[in-house]
Amino acid sequence: MNLLYCPSCLKINHSTFCKACLRKFFNGKKVSHILPFSKPEYEEVVIQQSGKISISGVQQKHSLMLSGTSLELTYKGGEYIIKPLPQTVMKHVNQVPANEHITMQIASQIYKINTAENALLFFKDNYEPCYLTKRFDRLPDGSKILLEDFTQISNKSEEKDGINYKYELSYEEIAELMEKNSSAYPIEVEKFFKLILINYLINNGDAHLKNFSLIYNLKYNDYQLSPAYDILNTRIHFPEETELALPLFKNGYETDSYKINGHFLYEDFHEFGLKAGIKKNRVENFLKDIISKNKEIKILLNKSFLSEETKKLYNDYLQISIKKLTPVSK
Ligand SMILES: [Zn+2]
């Protein structure tokens, strides 16, 4: 199974990983985009290693380690994580890995967001795709870097706060927690703002507390926003989902625009940016930038591993959110 585009950066005329991606992912070792095991072999090993079959079937992600030029499933440690097709019932379920991959590539290549390294791999028996990501909380010697997601930072748990604990704060409160924990807040909050805009732009309705983390930076003895992870266009799979996973503002606050329109528009994000302490001209520049990449996104989207039908759907939803993020000229 030869490819046309690099399964990570999507550069054309690459039948497998390009050299730059091999370096980034595997220290330059020639690892194939075809996994050395089949889907049934994967399922068997996962069940053996985890010692049980979970209610929802086989675990939806698993660790991998590099052994020579071969990726092996491992229970402990492991520098990589693979996510095969989810077993949850949703629309276009076989498009989930390609969706996450293209969305992460849009965030990093077009919007210059710091993201977890990511690519697509394929099972050797049926070439079913799975999403690959490289852990960013490990130092080269294998030791762990302190990483805390916002359920941990806000001390929320399922036992204490119920099954919706991942959705129990607003984006405004996440920014407040960032301010408390990071002395580089003025820089970090701009990254956070950009990330929220991207989530809205690409229709990720599931950016909850666990999908944002602070990572410890040894050099500065400080916490920073971690590389972005787990972002995809969820509307393709759940068309009825809410626009954002969390409220923008705390205490049920709504902008005048929201009260009239019932969905988030330019004005909401403008006000959010100011409330988070970002300078007005910076807020406006971010908002201008986010809607100005239509052409670049279309080019990258066309090279993605999504089906033609899903590419169209992705782009249709994108056009709707670009419209919503465009200020109404007065
Ligand atoms: Zn590449």
CSV table of N, CA and C in Angstrom, one decimal, residues 123-280:
chain,number,residue,atom,x,y,z
A,123,PHE,N,-3.4,-0.7,9.6
A,123,PHE,CA,-3.2,-2.1,10.0
A,123,PHE,C,-2.8,-3.0,8.8
A,124,LYS,N,-2.0,-4.0,9.0
A,124,LYS,CA,-1.4,-4.7,7.9
A,124,LYS,C,-2.4,-5.6,7.1
A,125,ASP,N,-3.5,-6.0,7.8
A,125,ASP,CA,-4.4,-6.9,7.1
A,125,ASP,C,-5.4,-6.2,6.2
A,126,ASN,N,-6.0,-5.1,6.8
A,126,ASN,CA,-7.1,-4.5,6.0
A,126,ASN,C,-6.8,-3.0,5.7
A,127,TYR,N,-5.7,-2.5,6.0
A,127,TYR,CA,-5.3,-1.1,5.8
A,127,TYR,C,-6.3,-0.2,6.5
A,128,GLU,N,-6.9,-0.6,7.5
A,128,GLU,CA,-7.8,0.3,8.3
A,128,GLU,C,-6.9,1.3,9.0
A,129,PRO,N,-7.3,2.6,9.0
A,129,PRO,CA,-6.4,3.6,9.5
A,129,PRO,C,-6.5,3.7,11.0
A,130,CYS,N,-5.4,4.1,11.7
A,130,CYS,CA,-5.5,4.5,13.1
A,130,CYS,C,-4.6,5.7,13.3
A,131,TYR,N,-5.0,6.5,14.2
A,131,TYR,CA,-4.3,7.7,14.5
A,131,TYR,C,-3.1,7.5,15.4
A,132,LEU,N,-2.0,8.0,15.1
A,132,LEU,CA,-0.8,7.9,15.9
A,132,LEU,C,-0.3,9.2,16.5
A,133,THR,N,0.0,9.2,17.8
A,133,THR,CA,0.5,10.5,18.3
A,133,THR,C,1.7,10.1,19.2
A,134,LYS,N,2.6,11.1,19.3
A,134,LYS,CA,3.8,10.9,20.1
A,134,LYS,C,3.6,11.6,21.4
A,135,ARG,N,4.0,10.9,22.5
A,135,ARG,CA,3.8,11.5,23.9
A,135,ARG,C,4.7,12.7,24.0
A,136,PHE,N,4.2,13.8,24.6
A,136,PHE,CA,5.0,15.0,24.8
A,136,PHE,C,5.4,15.2,26.3
A,137,ASP,N,5.0,14.2,27.1
A,137,ASP,CA,5.4,14.4,28.5
A,137,ASP,C,6.5,13.4,29.0
A,138,ARG,N,7.4,13.2,28.0
A,138,ARG,CA,8.6,12.4,28.3
A,138,ARG,C,9.9,13.1,27.9
A,139,LEU,N,10.9,13.1,28.7
A,139,LEU,CA,12.2,13.6,28.4
A,139,LEU,C,12.9,12.5,27.5
A,140,PRO,N,14.0,12.9,26.8
A,140,PRO,CA,14.7,11.9,26.0
A,140,PRO,C,15.1,10.7,26.8
A,141,ASP,N,15.4,10.9,28.1
A,141,ASP,CA,15.9,9.7,28.9
A,141,ASP,C,14.7,8.9,29.4
A,142,GLY,N,13.5,9.2,29.0
A,142,GLY,CA,12.3,8.4,29.3
A,142,GLY,C,11.6,8.9,30.6
A,143,SER,N,12.2,9.9,31.3
A,143,SER,CA,11.6,10.3,32.6
A,143,SER,C,10.4,11.2,32.2
A,144,LYS,N,9.5,11.3,33.2
A,144,LYS,CA,8.2,12.0,33.0
A,144,LYS,C,8.3,13.5,33.2
A,145,ILE,N,7.6,14.2,32.4
A,145,ILE,CA,7.5,15.7,32.7
A,145,ILE,C,6.1,15.9,33.3
A,146,LEU,N,6.1,16.8,34.3
A,146,LEU,CA,4.8,17.0,35.0
A,146,LEU,C,3.8,17.6,34.0
A,147,LEU,N,2.6,16.9,34.0
A,147,LEU,CA,1.6,17.4,33.1
A,147,LEU,C,0.3,17.2,33.8
A,148,GLU,N,-0.5,18.3,33.9
A,148,GLU,CA,-1.8,18.2,34.6
A,148,GLU,C,-2.9,18.8,33.7
A,149,ASP,N,-4.0,18.0,33.5
A,149,ASP,CA,-5.1,18.6,32.7
A,149,ASP,C,-6.0,19.4,33.7
A,150,PHE,N,-7.0,20.1,33.1
A,150,PHE,CA,-7.8,21.0,33.9
A,150,PHE,C,-8.8,20.4,34.8
A,151,THR,N,-9.0,19.1,34.7
A,151,THR,CA,-9.8,18.4,35.8
A,151,THR,C,-9.0,18.3,37.0
A,152,GLN,N,-7.7,17.9,36.8
A,152,GLN,CA,-6.8,17.8,37.9
A,152,GLN,C,-6.5,19.2,38.5
A,153,ILE,N,-6.2,20.2,37.7
A,153,ILE,CA,-5.9,21.5,38.2
A,153,ILE,C,-7.1,22.1,39.0
A,154,SER,N,-8.3,21.8,38.6
A,154,SER,CA,-9.5,22.3,39.3
A,154,SER,C,-10.0,21.3,40.3
A,155,ASN,N,-9.3,20.2,40.4
A,155,ASN,CA,-9.7,19.2,41.4
A,155,ASN,C,-11.1,18.6,41.2
A,156,LYS,N,-11.4,18.3,40.0
A,156,LYS,CA,-12.7,17.7,39.7
A,156,LYS,C,-12.5,16.2,39.4
A,157,SER,N,-13.5,15.4,39.9
A,157,SER,CA,-13.4,14.0,39.6
A,157,SER,C,-14.8,13.4,39.4
A,158,GLU,N,-14.8,12.3,38.8
A,158,GLU,CA,-16.2,11.6,38.6
A,158,GLU,C,-16.8,11.3,39.9
A,159,GLU,N,-16.0,10.8,40.9
A,159,GLU,CA,-16.5,10.4,42.2
A,159,GLU,C,-17.1,11.5,42.9
A,160,LYS,N,-16.4,12.7,42.8
A,160,LYS,CA,-16.9,13.9,43.6
A,160,LYS,C,-17.9,14.7,42.9
A,161,ASP,N,-17.8,14.8,41.5
A,161,ASP,CA,-18.6,15.8,40.8
A,161,ASP,C,-19.5,15.1,39.8
A,162,GLY,N,-19.6,13.8,39.8
A,162,GLY,CA,-20.5,13.1,38.8
A,162,GLY,C,-20.0,12.9,37.4
A,163,ILE,N,-20.7,12.3,36.6
A,163,ILE,CA,-20.2,11.9,35.3
A,163,ILE,C,-19.9,13.1,34.4
A,164,ASN,N,-20.5,14.2,34.6
A,164,ASN,CA,-20.2,15.4,33.8
A,164,ASN,C,-19.1,16.2,34.3
A,165,TYR,N,-18.2,15.7,35.1
A,165,TYR,CA,-17.2,16.5,35.7
A,165,TYR,C,-16.2,17.1,34.7
A,166,LYS,N,-16.1,16.6,33.5
A,166,LYS,CA,-15.2,17.2,32.5
A,166,LYS,C,-15.8,18.5,31.9
A,167,TYR,N,-17.1,18.7,32.2
A,167,TYR,CA,-17.8,19.9,31.6
A,167,TYR,C,-18.2,20.9,32.6
A,168,GLU,N,-17.6,20.9,33.8
A,168,GLU,CA,-18.1,21.7,34.9
A,168,GLU,C,-17.5,23.1,35.1
A,169,LEU,N,-16.7,23.5,34.2
A,169,LEU,CA,-16.2,24.9,34.3
A,169,LEU,C,-16.3,25.6,32.9
A,170,SER,N,-16.1,26.8,32.9
A,170,SER,CA,-16.2,27.6,31.6
A,170,SER,C,-14.7,27.8,31.1
A,171,TYR,N,-14.6,28.3,29.8
A,171,TYR,CA,-13.3,28.6,29.3
A,171,TYR,C,-12.7,29.8,30.0
A,172,GLU,N,-13.6,30.7,30.5
A,172,GLU,CA,-13.1,31.9,31.3
A,172,GLU,C,-12.5,31.4,32.6
A,173,GLU,N,-13.0,30.4,33.2
A,173,GLU,CA,-12.4,29.8,34.4
A,173,GLU,C,-11.1,29.1,34.2
A,174,ILE,N,-11.0,28.4,33.0
A,174,ILE,CA,-9.7,27.8,32.7
A,174,ILE,C,-8.7,28.9,32.6
A,175,ALA,N,-9.0,30.0,31.9
A,175,ALA,CA,-8.0,31.1,31.8
A,175,ALA,C,-7.7,31.6,33.2
A,176,GLU,N,-8.6,31.7,34.1
A,176,GLU,CA,-8.3,32.2,35.5
A,176,GLU,C,-7.3,31.2,36.2
A,177,LEU,N,-7.6,29.9,36.0
A,177,LEU,CA,-6.7,28.9,36.6
A,177,LEU,C,-5.3,29.0,36.0
A,178,MET,N,-5.3,29.3,34.7
A,178,MET,CA,-3.9,29.5,34.0
A,178,MET,C,-3.2,30.6,34.7
A,179,GLU,N,-3.9,31.7,34.9
A,179,GLU,CA,-3.3,32.9,35.5
A,179,GLU,C,-2.7,32.6,36.9
A,180,LYS,N,-3.4,31.8,37.6
A,180,LYS,CA,-2.9,31.4,39.0
A,180,LYS,C,-1.7,30.5,38.9
A,181,ASN,N,-1.6,29.7,37.9
A,181,ASN,CA,-0.5,28.7,37.8
A,181,ASN,C,0.6,29.0,36.9
A,182,SER,N,0.5,30.0,36.1
A,182,SER,CA,1.6,30.3,35.2
A,182,SER,C,2.0,31.8,35.2
A,183,SER,N,3.3,32.0,35.4
A,183,SER,CA,3.7,33.4,35.4
A,183,SER,C,3.9,34.0,34.0
A,184,ALA,N,3.9,33.0,33.0
A,184,ALA,CA,3.9,33.5,31.6
A,184,ALA,C,2.5,33.7,31.1
A,185,TYR,N,1.5,33.9,32.0
A,185,TYR,CA,0.1,34.0,31.6
A,185,TYR,C,-0.1,34.9,30.4
A,186,PRO,N,0.4,36.1,30.3
A,186,PRO,CA,0.1,36.9,29.1
A,186,PRO,C,0.4,36.2,27.8
A,187,ILE,N,1.5,35.4,27.7
A,187,ILE,CA,1.8,34.7,26.5
A,187,ILE,C,0.9,33.4,26.4
A,188,GLU,N,0.7,32.7,27.5
A,188,GLU,CA,0.0,31.5,27.5
A,188,GLU,C,-1.5,31.7,27.1
A,189,VAL,N,-2.0,32.8,27.7
A,189,VAL,CA,-3.5,33.0,27.4
A,189,VAL,C,-3.8,33.3,26.0
A,190,GLU,N,-2.8,33.9,25.3
A,190,GLU,CA,-3.0,34.1,23.8
A,190,GLU,C,-3.0,32.8,23.1
A,191,LYS,N,-2.2,31.9,23.5
A,191,LYS,CA,-2.2,30.5,22.9
A,191,LYS,C,-3.5,29.9,23.1
A,192,PHE,N,-4.0,30.0,24.4
A,192,PHE,CA,-5.3,29.4,24.7
A,192,PHE,C,-6.4,30.0,23.9
A,193,PHE,N,-6.4,31.3,23.8
A,193,PHE,CA,-7.4,32.0,23.0
A,193,PHE,C,-7.5,31.5,21.6
A,194,LYS,N,-6.3,31.4,21.0
A,194,LYS,CA,-6.2,30.9,19.6
A,194,LYS,C,-6.7,29.5,19.5
A,195,LEU,N,-6.4,28.7,20.5
A,195,LEU,CA,-6.9,27.3,20.5
A,195,LEU,C,-8.4,27.2,20.6
A,196,ILE,N,-9.0,28.1,21.4
A,196,ILE,CA,-10.5,28.1,21.5
A,196,ILE,C,-11.1,28.5,20.1
A,197,LEU,N,-10.4,29.5,19.5
A,197,LEU,CA,-10.9,29.9,18.2
A,197,LEU,C,-10.8,28.8,17.2
A,198,ILE,N,-9.7,28.1,17.2
A,198,ILE,CA,-9.6,26.9,16.3
A,198,ILE,C,-10.6,25.9,16.5
A,199,ASN,N,-10.8,25.5,17.8
A,199,ASN,CA,-11.9,24.6,18.1
A,199,ASN,C,-13.2,25.0,17.6
A,200,TYR,N,-13.5,26.3,17.7
A,200,TYR,CA,-14.8,26.8,17.2
A,200,TYR,C,-14.8,26.7,15.6
A,201,LEU,N,-13.7,27.2,15.0
A,201,LEU,CA,-13.6,27.2,13.6
A,201,LEU,C,-13.8,25.8,12.9
A,202,ILE,N,-13.1,24.8,13.5
A,202,ILE,CA,-13.2,23.5,12.9
A,202,ILE,C,-14.3,22.6,13.5
A,203,ASN,N,-15.1,23.2,14.3
A,203,ASN,CA,-16.3,22.5,14.8
A,203,ASN,C,-15.9,21.3,15.8
A,204,ASN,N,-15.0,21.6,16.7
A,204,ASN,CA,-14.8,20.7,17.7
A,204,ASN,C,-15.7,21.0,18.9
A,205,GLY,N,-16.7,20.2,19.1
A,205,GLY,CA,-17.7,20.5,20.2
A,205,GLY,C,-17.4,19.7,21.4
A,206,ASP,N,-16.1,19.1,21.5
A,206,ASP,CA,-15.8,18.3,22.7
A,206,ASP,C,-14.5,18.7,23.4
A,207,ALA,N,-14.2,20.0,23.3
A,207,ALA,CA,-13.0,20.5,23.9
A,207,ALA,C,-13.2,20.8,25.4
A,208,HIS,N,-13.3,19.7,26.2
A,208,HIS,CA,-13.6,19.8,27.6
A,208,HIS,C,-12.4,19.9,28.5
A,209,LEU,N,-12.6,19.9,29.8
A,209,LEU,CA,-11.4,20.2,30.7
A,209,LEU,C,-10.2,19.3,30.6
A,210,LYS,N,-10.5,18.0,30.2
A,210,LYS,CA,-9.4,17.1,30.1
A,210,LYS,C,-8.6,17.3,28.8
A,211,ASN,N,-9.1,18.1,27.9
A,211,ASN,CA,-8.4,18.3,26.6
A,211,ASN,C,-7.5,19.6,26.6
A,212,PHE,N,-7.3,20.2,27.8
A,212,PHE,CA,-6.4,21.2,27.9
A,212,PHE,C,-5.5,20.9,29.1
A,213,SER,N,-4.2,21.1,29.0
A,213,SER,CA,-3.3,20.8,30.1
A,213,SER,C,-2.2,21.8,30.3
A,214,LEU,N,-1.7,21.9,31.5
A,214,LEU,CA,-0.5,22.7,31.7
A,214,LEU,C,0.7,21.7,31.8
A,215,ILE,N,1.8,22.1,31.3
A,215,ILE,CA,3.0,21.3,31.3
A,215,ILE,C,4.1,22.0,32.0
A,216,TYR,N,4.9,21.4,32.8
A,216,TYR,CA,6.0,22.0,33.5
A,216,TYR,C,7.2,22.3,32.7
A,217,ASN,N,7.7,23.5,32.7
A,217,ASN,CA,8.9,23.8,31.9
A,217,ASN,C,10.1,24.0,32.9
A,218,LEU,N,10.9,23.0,32.9
A,218,LEU,CA,12.1,23.0,33.8
A,218,LEU,C,13.0,24.2,33.7
A,219,LYS,N,13.2,24.6,32.4
A,219,LYS,CA,14.1,25.7,32.1
A,219,LYS,C,13.6,27.0,32.8
A,220,TYR,N,12.3,27.2,32.8
A,220,TYR,CA,11.7,28.5,33.3
A,220,TYR,C,11.1,28.3,34.7
A,221,ASN,N,11.1,27.1,35.2
A,221,ASN,CA,10.5,26.7,36.5
A,221,ASN,C,9.0,27.3,36.5
A,222,ASP,N,8.3,27.0,35.4
A,222,ASP,CA,7.0,27.6,35.3
A,222,ASP,C,6.1,26.6,34.5
A,223,TYR,N,4.8,26.8,34.6
A,223,TYR,CA,3.8,26.0,33.8
A,223,TYR,C,3.4,26.7,32.5
A,224,GLN,N,3.3,26.0,31.5
A,224,GLN,CA,2.9,26.5,30.2
A,224,GLN,C,1.7,25.7,29.6
A,225,LEU,N,1.0,26.2,28.7
A,225,LEU,CA,-0.1,25.4,28.0
A,225,LEU,C,0.6,24.3,27.3
A,226,SER,N,0.2,23.1,27.4
A,226,SER,CA,0.8,22.0,26.8
A,226,SER,C,0.5,22.0,25.3
A,227,PRO,N,1.3,21.2,24.5
A,227,PRO,CA,0.9,21.1,23.1
A,227,PRO,C,-0.5,20.7,22.9
A,228,ALA,N,-1.2,21.1,21.9
A,228,ALA,CA,-2.6,20.8,21.7
A,228,ALA,C,-2.8,19.3,21.3
A,229,TYR,N,-3.8,18.7,21.7
A,229,TYR,CA,-4.1,17.2,21.4
A,229,TYR,C,-5.6,17.0,21.3
A,230,ASP,N,-6.0,15.9,20.8
A,230,ASP,CA,-7.4,15.5,20.8
A,230,ASP,C,-8.3,16.5,20.1
A,231,ILE,N,-7.9,17.2,19.0
A,231,ILE,CA,-8.8,18.1,18.4
A,231,ILE,C,-9.3,17.5,17.0
A,232,LEU,N,-10.5,17.5,16.8
A,232,LEU,CA,-11.1,17.0,15.5
A,232,LEU,C,-12.5,17.7,15.3
A,233,ASN,N,-12.9,17.6,14.1
A,233,ASN,CA,-14.2,18.2,13.8
A,233,ASN,C,-15.3,17.2,14.2
A,234,THR,N,-15.8,17.4,15.4
A,234,THR,CA,-16.8,16.4,16.0
A,234,THR,C,-18.2,16.5,15.3
A,235,ARG,N,-18.4,17.6,14.7
A,235,ARG,CA,-19.8,17.8,14.1
A,235,ARG,C,-20.0,16.8,13.0
A,236,ILE,N,-19.0,16.4,12.3
A,236,ILE,CA,-19.1,15.3,11.3
A,236,ILE,C,-19.7,14.1,11.9
A,237,HIS,N,-19.3,13.8,13.1
A,237,HIS,CA,-19.8,12.5,13.7
A,237,HIS,C,-21.0,12.7,14.6
A,238,PHE,N,-21.2,13.9,15.1
A,238,PHE,CA,-22.3,14.2,16.0
A,238,PHE,C,-22.9,15.5,15.6
A,239,PRO,N,-23.7,15.5,14.5
A,239,PRO,CA,-24.2,16.8,13.9
A,239,PRO,C,-25.1,17.6,14.9
A,240,GLU,N,-25.6,17.0,16.0
A,240,GLU,CA,-26.5,17.7,16.9
A,240,GLU,C,-25.7,18.3,18.1
A,241,GLU,N,-24.4,18.1,18.1
A,241,GLU,CA,-23.7,18.5,19.3
A,241,GLU,C,-23.7,20.1,19.5
A,242,THR,N,-23.5,20.5,20.7
A,242,THR,CA,-23.4,22.0,21.0
A,242,THR,C,-22.2,22.6,20.3
A,243,GLU,N,-22.2,23.9,20.1
A,243,GLU,CA,-21.1,24.6,19.4
A,243,GLU,C,-19.8,24.5,20.1
A,244,LEU,N,-19.8,24.6,21.4
A,244,LEU,CA,-18.6,24.5,22.3
A,244,LEU,C,-18.9,23.5,23.4
A,245,ALA,N,-17.9,22.8,23.9
A,245,ALA,CA,-18.1,21.8,24.9
A,245,ALA,C,-18.4,22.5,26.3
A,246,LEU,N,-17.8,23.7,26.5
A,246,LEU,CA,-18.0,24.4,27.7
A,246,LEU,C,-18.5,25.8,27.4
A,247,PRO,N,-19.2,26.4,28.4
A,247,PRO,CA,-19.6,27.8,28.2
A,247,PRO,C,-18.4,28.7,28.1
A,248,LEU,N,-18.5,29.8,27.3
A,248,LEU,CA,-17.3,30.7,27.2
A,248,LEU,C,-17.1,31.4,28.5
A,249,PHE,N,-18.2,31.8,29.1
A,249,PHE,CA,-18.1,32.7,30.3
A,249,PHE,C,-18.6,32.0,31.6
A,250,LYS,N,-18.1,32.5,32.7
A,250,LYS,CA,-18.5,31.8,34.0
A,250,LYS,C,-19.9,32.4,34.4
A,251,ASN,N,-20.5,31.8,35.4
A,251,ASN,CA,-21.7,32.2,36.1
A,251,ASN,C,-22.9,32.5,35.1
A,252,GLY,N,-22.9,31.7,34.0
A,252,GLY,CA,-24.0,31.8,33.1
A,252,GLY,C,-24.1,33.2,32.3
A,253,TYR,N,-23.0,33.9,32.3
A,253,TYR,CA,-23.0,35.2,31.6
A,253,TYR,C,-23.1,35.0,30.1
A,254,GLU,N,-23.9,35.8,29.5
A,254,GLU,CA,-24.1,35.8,28.0
A,254,GLU,C,-23.9,37.2,27.5
A,255,THR,N,-23.3,37.4,26.3
A,255,THR,CA,-23.1,38.7,25.7
A,255,THR,C,-24.5,39.1,25.2
A,256,ASP,N,-24.6,40.4,24.9
A,256,ASP,CA,-25.9,40.9,24.2
A,256,ASP,C,-26.1,40.2,22.9
A,257,SER,N,-25.0,40.0,22.2
A,257,SER,CA,-25.1,39.3,20.9
A,257,SER,C,-25.7,37.9,21.1
A,258,TYR,N,-25.2,37.2,22.1
A,258,TYR,CA,-25.6,35.8,22.3
A,258,TYR,C,-27.1,35.7,22.7
A,259,LYS,N,-27.5,36.7,23.5
A,259,LYS,CA,-28.9,36.7,23.9
A,259,LYS,C,-29.8,36.9,22.7
A,260,ILE,N,-29.4,37.6,21.7
A,260,ILE,CA,-30.2,37.9,20.5
A,260,ILE,C,-30.1,36.7,19.6
A,261,ASN,N,-28.9,36.2,19.3
A,261,ASN,CA,-28.6,35.2,18.3
A,261,ASN,C,-28.7,33.8,18.7
A,262,GLY,N,-28.4,33.5,20.0
A,262,GLY,CA,-28.5,32.1,20.4
A,262,GLY,C,-27.3,31.3,20.0
A,263,HIS,N,-26.3,31.8,19.3
A,263,HIS,CA,-25.1,31.1,19.1
A,263,HIS,C,-23.9,32.1,19.1
A,264,PHE,N,-22.7,31.5,19.2
A,264,PHE,CA,-21.5,32.3,19.4
A,264,PHE,C,-21.1,32.9,18.1
A,265,LEU,N,-20.8,34.2,18.1
A,265,LEU,CA,-20.4,35.0,17.0
A,265,LEU,C,-19.1,35.7,17.3
A,266,TYR,N,-18.7,36.5,16.3
A,266,TYR,CA,-17.5,37.3,16.5
A,266,TYR,C,-17.5,38.0,17.8
A,267,GLU,N,-18.6,38.7,18.2
A,267,GLU,CA,-18.7,39.5,19.4
A,267,GLU,C,-18.4,38.7,20.7
A,268,ASP,N,-18.8,37.5,20.7
A,268,ASP,CA,-18.6,36.7,21.9
A,268,ASP,C,-17.1,36.4,22.2
A,269,PHE,N,-16.4,36.1,21.1
A,269,PHE,CA,-15.0,35.8,21.2
A,269,PHE,C,-14.2,37.1,21.5
A,270,HIS,N,-14.7,38.1,20.9
A,270,HIS,CA,-14.1,39.5,21.1
A,270,HIS,C,-14.1,39.8,22.6
A,271,GLU,N,-15.3,39.7,23.2
A,271,GLU,CA,-15.5,40.0,24.6
A,271,GLU,C,-14.7,39.0,25.5
A,272,PHE,N,-14.7,37.7,25.1
A,272,PHE,CA,-14.0,36.7,25.8
A,272,PHE,C,-12.5,37.1,25.9
A,273,GLY,N,-11.9,37.4,24.7
A,273,GLY,CA,-10.5,37.8,24.7
A,273,GLY,C,-10.1,38.9,25.6
A,274,LEU,N,-11.0,40.0,25.6
A,274,LEU,CA,-10.7,41.1,26.4
A,274,LEU,C,-10.8,40.7,27.9
A,275,LYS,N,-11.9,40.0,28.3
A,275,LYS,CA,-12.0,39.5,29.7
A,275,LYS,C,-10.8,38.7,30.1
A,276,ALA,N,-10.2,38.0,29.2
A,276,ALA,CA,-9.1,37.1,29.6
A,276,ALA,C,-7.8,38.0,29.7
A,277,GLY,N,-7.9,39.3,29.4
A,277,GLY,CA,-6.8,40.2,29.6
A,277,GLY,C,-5.9,40.4,28.4
A,278,ILE,N,-6.4,40.0,27.2
A,278,ILE,CA,-5.6,40.2,26.0
A,278,ILE,C,-5.9,41.6,25.4
A,279,LYS,N,-4.9,42.2,24.9
A,279,LYS,CA,-5.1,43.6,24.4
A,279,LYS,C,-6.0,43.6,23.2
A,280,LYS,N,-6.8,44.7,23.1
A,280,LYS,CA,-7.9,44.7,22.1
A,280,LYS,C,-7.3,44.5,20.7
